[in-house]
Short mmCIF file of N, CA and C in Angstrom, two decimals:
data_model
loop_
_atom_site.label_atom_id
_atom_site.label_comp_id
_atom_site.label_asym_id
_atom_site.label_seq_id
_atom_site.Cartn_x
_atom_site.Cartn_y
_atom_site.Cartn_z
N MET A 377 0.93 -1.25 0.11
CA MET A 377 0.22 -0.06 -0.08
C MET A 377 0.81 1.14 -0.06
N SER A 378 0.67 2.12 -0.78
CA SER A 378 1.41 3.39 -1.05
C SER A 378 0.98 4.29 0.13
N PRO A 379 1.70 5.15 0.61
CA PRO A 379 1.30 6.05 1.57
C PRO A 379 0.42 6.97 1.41
N SER A 380 0.06 7.32 -0.04
CA SER A 380 -0.77 8.00 -0.59
C SER A 380 -2.13 7.76 -0.41
N GLN A 381 -2.25 6.26 -0.68
CA GLN A 381 -3.77 5.79 -0.42
C GLN A 381 -4.43 5.68 0.89
N GLU A 382 -5.79 5.98 0.83
CA GLU A 382 -6.33 6.18 2.25
C GLU A 382 -6.61 4.85 2.99
N SER A 383 -6.57 4.67 4.00
CA SER A 383 -6.86 3.36 4.47
C SER A 383 -8.20 2.90 4.52
N VAL A 384 -8.64 1.63 4.25
CA VAL A 384 -9.82 1.11 4.38
C VAL A 384 -10.83 1.18 5.62
N PHE A 385 -9.63 0.75 6.81
CA PHE A 385 -10.40 0.98 8.04
C PHE A 385 -9.89 1.85 8.82
N PRO A 386 -9.97 3.16 8.66
CA PRO A 386 -9.52 4.16 9.53
C PRO A 386 -9.82 4.17 10.96
N GLU A 387 -11.05 3.74 11.41
CA GLU A 387 -11.53 3.46 12.89
C GLU A 387 -10.59 2.62 13.63
N TYR A 388 -10.16 1.59 13.01
CA TYR A 388 -9.40 0.58 13.62
C TYR A 388 -8.11 0.88 13.83
N GLU A 389 -7.24 1.73 12.77
CA GLU A 389 -6.19 2.36 12.95
C GLU A 389 -5.88 3.07 13.79
N THR A 390 -6.77 4.05 14.34
CA THR A 390 -6.80 5.10 15.14
C THR A 390 -6.59 4.56 16.53
N ASP A 391 -7.30 3.48 17.04
CA ASP A 391 -7.36 2.79 18.25
C ASP A 391 -6.07 1.88 18.32
N THR A 392 -4.81 2.58 18.81
CA THR A 392 -3.93 1.61 18.92
C THR A 392 -3.51 1.06 20.16
N SER A 393 -3.89 1.64 21.20
CA SER A 393 -3.74 1.18 22.64
C SER A 393 -4.79 -0.01 22.93
N GLN A 394 -4.17 -0.94 23.81
CA GLN A 394 -4.91 -1.93 24.29
C GLN A 394 -6.25 -1.34 24.91
N THR A 395 -6.03 -0.43 26.03
CA THR A 395 -6.89 0.02 26.68
C THR A 395 -8.12 0.54 25.74
N SER A 396 -7.72 1.38 24.77
CA SER A 396 -8.85 1.89 23.97
C SER A 396 -9.73 0.83 22.94
N LYS A 397 -8.92 -0.12 22.78
CA LYS A 397 -9.65 -1.32 22.04
C LYS A 397 -10.66 -2.10 23.00
N LEU A 398 -10.11 -2.32 24.35
CA LEU A 398 -10.85 -2.99 25.23
C LEU A 398 -12.41 -2.25 25.68
N ILE A 399 -12.02 -0.85 25.63
CA ILE A 399 -13.29 -0.17 26.23
C ILE A 399 -14.31 -0.11 24.80
N ARG A 400 -13.77 0.11 23.73
CA ARG A 400 -14.50 0.06 22.56
C ARG A 400 -15.29 -1.44 22.47
N LYS A 401 -14.61 -2.47 22.57
CA LYS A 401 -15.31 -3.77 22.77
C LYS A 401 -16.41 -3.94 23.84
N PHE A 402 -16.08 -3.36 24.83
CA PHE A 402 -16.77 -3.36 26.16
C PHE A 402 -18.22 -2.40 25.82
N LYS A 403 -17.97 -1.44 24.89
CA LYS A 403 -19.27 -0.66 24.79
C LYS A 403 -20.26 -1.27 23.45
N GLU A 404 -19.52 -1.88 22.51
CA GLU A 404 -20.16 -2.76 21.62
C GLU A 404 -20.96 -3.82 22.32
N THR A 405 -20.33 -5.08 23.04
CA THR A 405 -21.01 -5.88 23.61
C THR A 405 -20.69 -5.90 25.10
N PRO A 406 -21.48 -5.53 25.98
CA PRO A 406 -21.01 -5.27 27.52
C PRO A 406 -21.05 -6.24 28.08
N PHE A 407 -22.06 -7.14 27.70
CA PHE A 407 -22.31 -8.71 28.56
C PHE A 407 -21.54 -9.79 28.11
N VAL A 408 -20.27 -9.51 27.26
CA VAL A 408 -19.32 -10.79 27.20
C VAL A 408 -18.36 -10.48 28.13
N PRO A 409 -17.73 -9.30 28.38
CA PRO A 409 -16.85 -9.16 29.73
C PRO A 409 -17.50 -9.56 30.99
N ILE A 410 -18.77 -8.95 31.11
CA ILE A 410 -19.61 -9.64 32.40
C ILE A 410 -19.54 -10.96 32.32
N GLY A 411 -19.71 -11.59 31.49
CA GLY A 411 -20.01 -13.16 31.52
C GLY A 411 -18.67 -13.58 31.92
N MET A 412 -17.34 -13.15 31.31
CA MET A 412 -16.14 -13.67 31.41
C MET A 412 -15.64 -13.40 33.06
N ALA A 413 -15.82 -12.20 33.50
CA ALA A 413 -15.57 -11.74 34.82
C ALA A 413 -16.74 -12.53 35.86
N GLY A 414 -17.78 -13.15 35.70
CA GLY A 414 -18.69 -13.89 36.23
C GLY A 414 -17.98 -15.34 36.47
N PHE A 415 -17.62 -15.52 35.31
CA PHE A 415 -16.97 -17.08 35.16
C PHE A 415 -15.77 -17.23 36.09
N ALA A 416 -15.04 -16.18 36.08
CA ALA A 416 -13.70 -16.36 36.55
C ALA A 416 -14.12 -16.19 38.30
N ALA A 417 -15.19 -15.29 38.54
CA ALA A 417 -15.47 -15.29 39.97
C ALA A 417 -15.94 -16.63 40.44
N VAL A 418 -16.96 -17.25 39.68
CA VAL A 418 -17.47 -18.47 40.09
C VAL A 418 -16.30 -19.55 40.23
N VAL A 419 -15.40 -19.75 39.41
CA VAL A 419 -14.37 -20.61 39.62
C VAL A 419 -13.40 -20.42 40.46
N GLY A 420 -13.01 -19.07 40.68
CA GLY A 420 -12.26 -18.29 42.03
C GLY A 420 -12.93 -18.96 43.46
N TYR A 421 -14.19 -18.89 43.39
CA TYR A 421 -14.89 -19.13 44.59
C TYR A 421 -14.88 -20.52 44.59
N GLY A 422 -15.09 -21.25 43.66
CA GLY A 422 -14.96 -22.78 43.69
C GLY A 422 -13.76 -23.26 44.25
N LEU A 423 -12.66 -22.63 43.80
CA LEU A 423 -11.39 -23.28 44.46
C LEU A 423 -11.25 -22.89 45.46
N TYR A 424 -11.74 -21.64 45.97
CA TYR A 424 -11.62 -21.19 47.60
C TYR A 424 -12.55 -22.34 48.40
N ARG A 425 -13.66 -22.62 48.07
CA ARG A 425 -14.55 -23.77 48.64
C ARG A 425 -14.14 -25.21 48.60
N LEU A 426 -13.13 -25.33 47.75
CA LEU A 426 -12.73 -26.59 47.53
C LEU A 426 -11.87 -27.47 48.68
N LYS A 427 -11.24 -26.53 49.60
CA LYS A 427 -10.66 -26.86 50.68
C LYS A 427 -11.91 -27.21 51.79
N HIS A 428 -13.06 -26.61 51.77
CA HIS A 428 -14.05 -26.58 52.81
C HIS A 428 -15.05 -27.38 52.31
N ARG A 429 -14.87 -28.51 51.43
CA ARG A 429 -16.04 -29.09 50.74
C ARG A 429 -16.71 -30.06 51.65
N GLY A 430 -16.22 -30.44 52.85
CA GLY A 430 -16.77 -31.39 53.82
C GLY A 430 -16.43 -32.71 53.20
N ASP A 431 -17.61 -33.53 53.09
CA ASP A 431 -17.60 -35.15 52.72
C ASP A 431 -17.88 -35.09 51.32
N MET A 432 -18.03 -34.01 50.67
CA MET A 432 -18.69 -34.38 49.05
C MET A 432 -17.35 -34.58 48.41
N LYS A 433 -17.36 -35.42 47.55
CA LYS A 433 -16.40 -36.23 46.54
C LYS A 433 -16.01 -34.75 45.60
N MET A 434 -14.59 -34.98 45.32
CA MET A 434 -14.08 -33.97 44.59
C MET A 434 -14.72 -33.76 43.04
N SER A 435 -15.24 -34.90 42.48
CA SER A 435 -15.74 -34.85 41.21
C SER A 435 -16.88 -34.16 41.20
N LEU A 436 -18.02 -34.29 42.31
CA LEU A 436 -19.01 -33.83 42.33
C LEU A 436 -19.08 -32.51 42.66
N HIS A 437 -17.85 -31.97 43.40
CA HIS A 437 -17.78 -30.47 43.63
C HIS A 437 -17.18 -29.80 42.29
N LEU A 438 -16.56 -30.33 41.65
CA LEU A 438 -16.01 -29.78 40.35
C LEU A 438 -16.92 -29.77 39.31
N ILE A 439 -18.26 -30.74 39.39
CA ILE A 439 -19.31 -30.69 38.34
C ILE A 439 -19.98 -29.54 38.62
N HIS A 440 -20.24 -29.35 39.95
CA HIS A 440 -21.13 -28.36 40.54
C HIS A 440 -20.57 -26.90 40.03
N MET A 441 -19.34 -26.71 40.26
CA MET A 441 -18.42 -25.70 40.00
C MET A 441 -18.74 -25.52 38.54
N ARG A 442 -18.46 -26.26 37.62
CA ARG A 442 -18.52 -26.42 36.11
C ARG A 442 -20.21 -25.84 35.60
N VAL A 443 -20.98 -26.32 36.42
CA VAL A 443 -22.44 -25.95 36.08
C VAL A 443 -22.63 -24.71 36.31
N ALA A 444 -22.30 -24.03 37.54
CA ALA A 444 -22.33 -22.68 37.96
C ALA A 444 -21.75 -21.91 36.97
N ALA A 445 -20.44 -22.07 36.67
CA ALA A 445 -19.75 -21.18 35.86
C ALA A 445 -20.32 -21.24 34.36
N GLN A 446 -20.65 -22.33 33.83
CA GLN A 446 -21.42 -22.08 32.52
C GLN A 446 -22.80 -21.59 32.35
N GLY A 447 -23.51 -21.80 33.85
CA GLY A 447 -24.83 -21.32 33.69
C GLY A 447 -24.57 -19.49 33.64
N PHE A 448 -23.63 -19.19 34.80
CA PHE A 448 -23.07 -17.71 34.58
C PHE A 448 -23.10 -17.15 33.17
N VAL A 449 -22.22 -17.67 32.33
CA VAL A 449 -21.70 -17.37 31.13
C VAL A 449 -22.87 -17.48 30.33
N VAL A 450 -23.81 -18.46 30.29
CA VAL A 450 -24.73 -18.52 29.18
C VAL A 450 -25.76 -17.45 29.48
N GLY A 451 -26.18 -17.39 30.77
CA GLY A 451 -27.05 -16.15 31.33
C GLY A 451 -26.49 -14.95 30.57
N ALA A 452 -25.28 -14.57 30.85
CA ALA A 452 -24.93 -13.33 30.54
C ALA A 452 -24.87 -13.20 28.96
N LEU A 453 -24.45 -14.15 28.26
CA LEU A 453 -24.41 -14.09 26.85
C LEU A 453 -25.99 -14.04 26.43
N THR A 454 -27.12 -14.68 27.00
CA THR A 454 -28.38 -14.35 26.58
C THR A 454 -28.93 -13.10 27.06
N CYS A 455 -28.53 -12.36 27.95
CA CYS A 455 -28.80 -11.22 28.22
C CYS A 455 -28.37 -9.97 27.31
N GLY A 456 -27.08 -10.36 26.97
CA GLY A 456 -26.46 -9.45 25.88
C GLY A 456 -27.14 -9.73 24.55
N VAL A 457 -27.44 -10.92 24.01
CA VAL A 457 -28.42 -11.03 23.01
C VAL A 457 -29.56 -10.27 22.89
N LEU A 458 -30.37 -10.30 23.89
CA LEU A 458 -31.67 -9.63 24.07
C LEU A 458 -31.62 -8.15 24.16
N TYR A 459 -30.40 -7.63 24.91
CA TYR A 459 -30.32 -6.28 25.07
C TYR A 459 -29.94 -5.61 23.50
N SER A 460 -29.08 -6.43 22.95
CA SER A 460 -28.72 -6.05 21.57
C SER A 460 -30.00 -5.98 20.61
N MET A 461 -30.73 -6.96 20.87
CA MET A 461 -32.17 -7.27 19.97
C MET A 461 -33.09 -5.83 20.44
N PHE A 462 -33.06 -5.72 21.66
CA PHE A 462 -34.01 -4.49 22.22
C PHE A 462 -33.42 -3.28 21.57
N ARG A 463 -32.16 -3.08 21.66
CA ARG A 463 -31.51 -1.89 21.01
C ARG A 463 -31.61 -1.73 19.58
N ASP A 464 -31.66 -2.89 18.75
CA ASP A 464 -31.59 -2.77 17.30
C ASP A 464 -33.19 -2.51 16.88
N TYR A 465 -33.87 -3.16 17.55
CA TYR A 465 -35.50 -3.03 17.10
C TYR A 465 -36.52 -2.27 17.79
N ALA A 466 -36.42 -2.31 19.10
CA ALA A 466 -37.32 -1.57 19.94
C ALA A 466 -36.84 0.03 20.24
N GLY A 467 -35.22 0.04 20.16
CA GLY A 467 -34.69 1.39 20.58
C GLY A 467 -34.73 2.31 19.24
N LYS A 468 -34.79 1.57 18.27
CA LYS A 468 -34.83 2.48 17.26
C LYS A 468 -36.49 2.98 16.67
N PRO A 469 -36.26 4.40 16.54
CA PRO A 469 -37.72 4.95 16.04
C PRO A 469 -38.19 4.51 14.60
N LYS A 470 -39.31 4.11 14.64
CA LYS A 470 -39.80 3.57 13.32
C LYS A 470 -39.91 4.76 11.93
N GLU A 471 -39.44 3.98 11.15
CA GLU A 471 -39.36 5.08 9.91
C GLU A 471 -40.48 5.13 8.96
#
């Protein structure tokens, strides 16, 4: 590409820092980072509770932790899809 040609994607080339890219992605899809943070929180709490699980088997504890983490992520993604559908269809005025 010669320097005199205009860029095809100028909005992506202006955001060079990782922080600005992360903020832009968070504004576009806010429930994905929320789902990721919830997943990390559930796994962290599950690992913390691993020591105090009592007489529960290890495999059963891990299955419960996996189901809780997956449930949080699926719930966050579902809320994100519903939010984007609302924003696209109900939030716009009828033309």
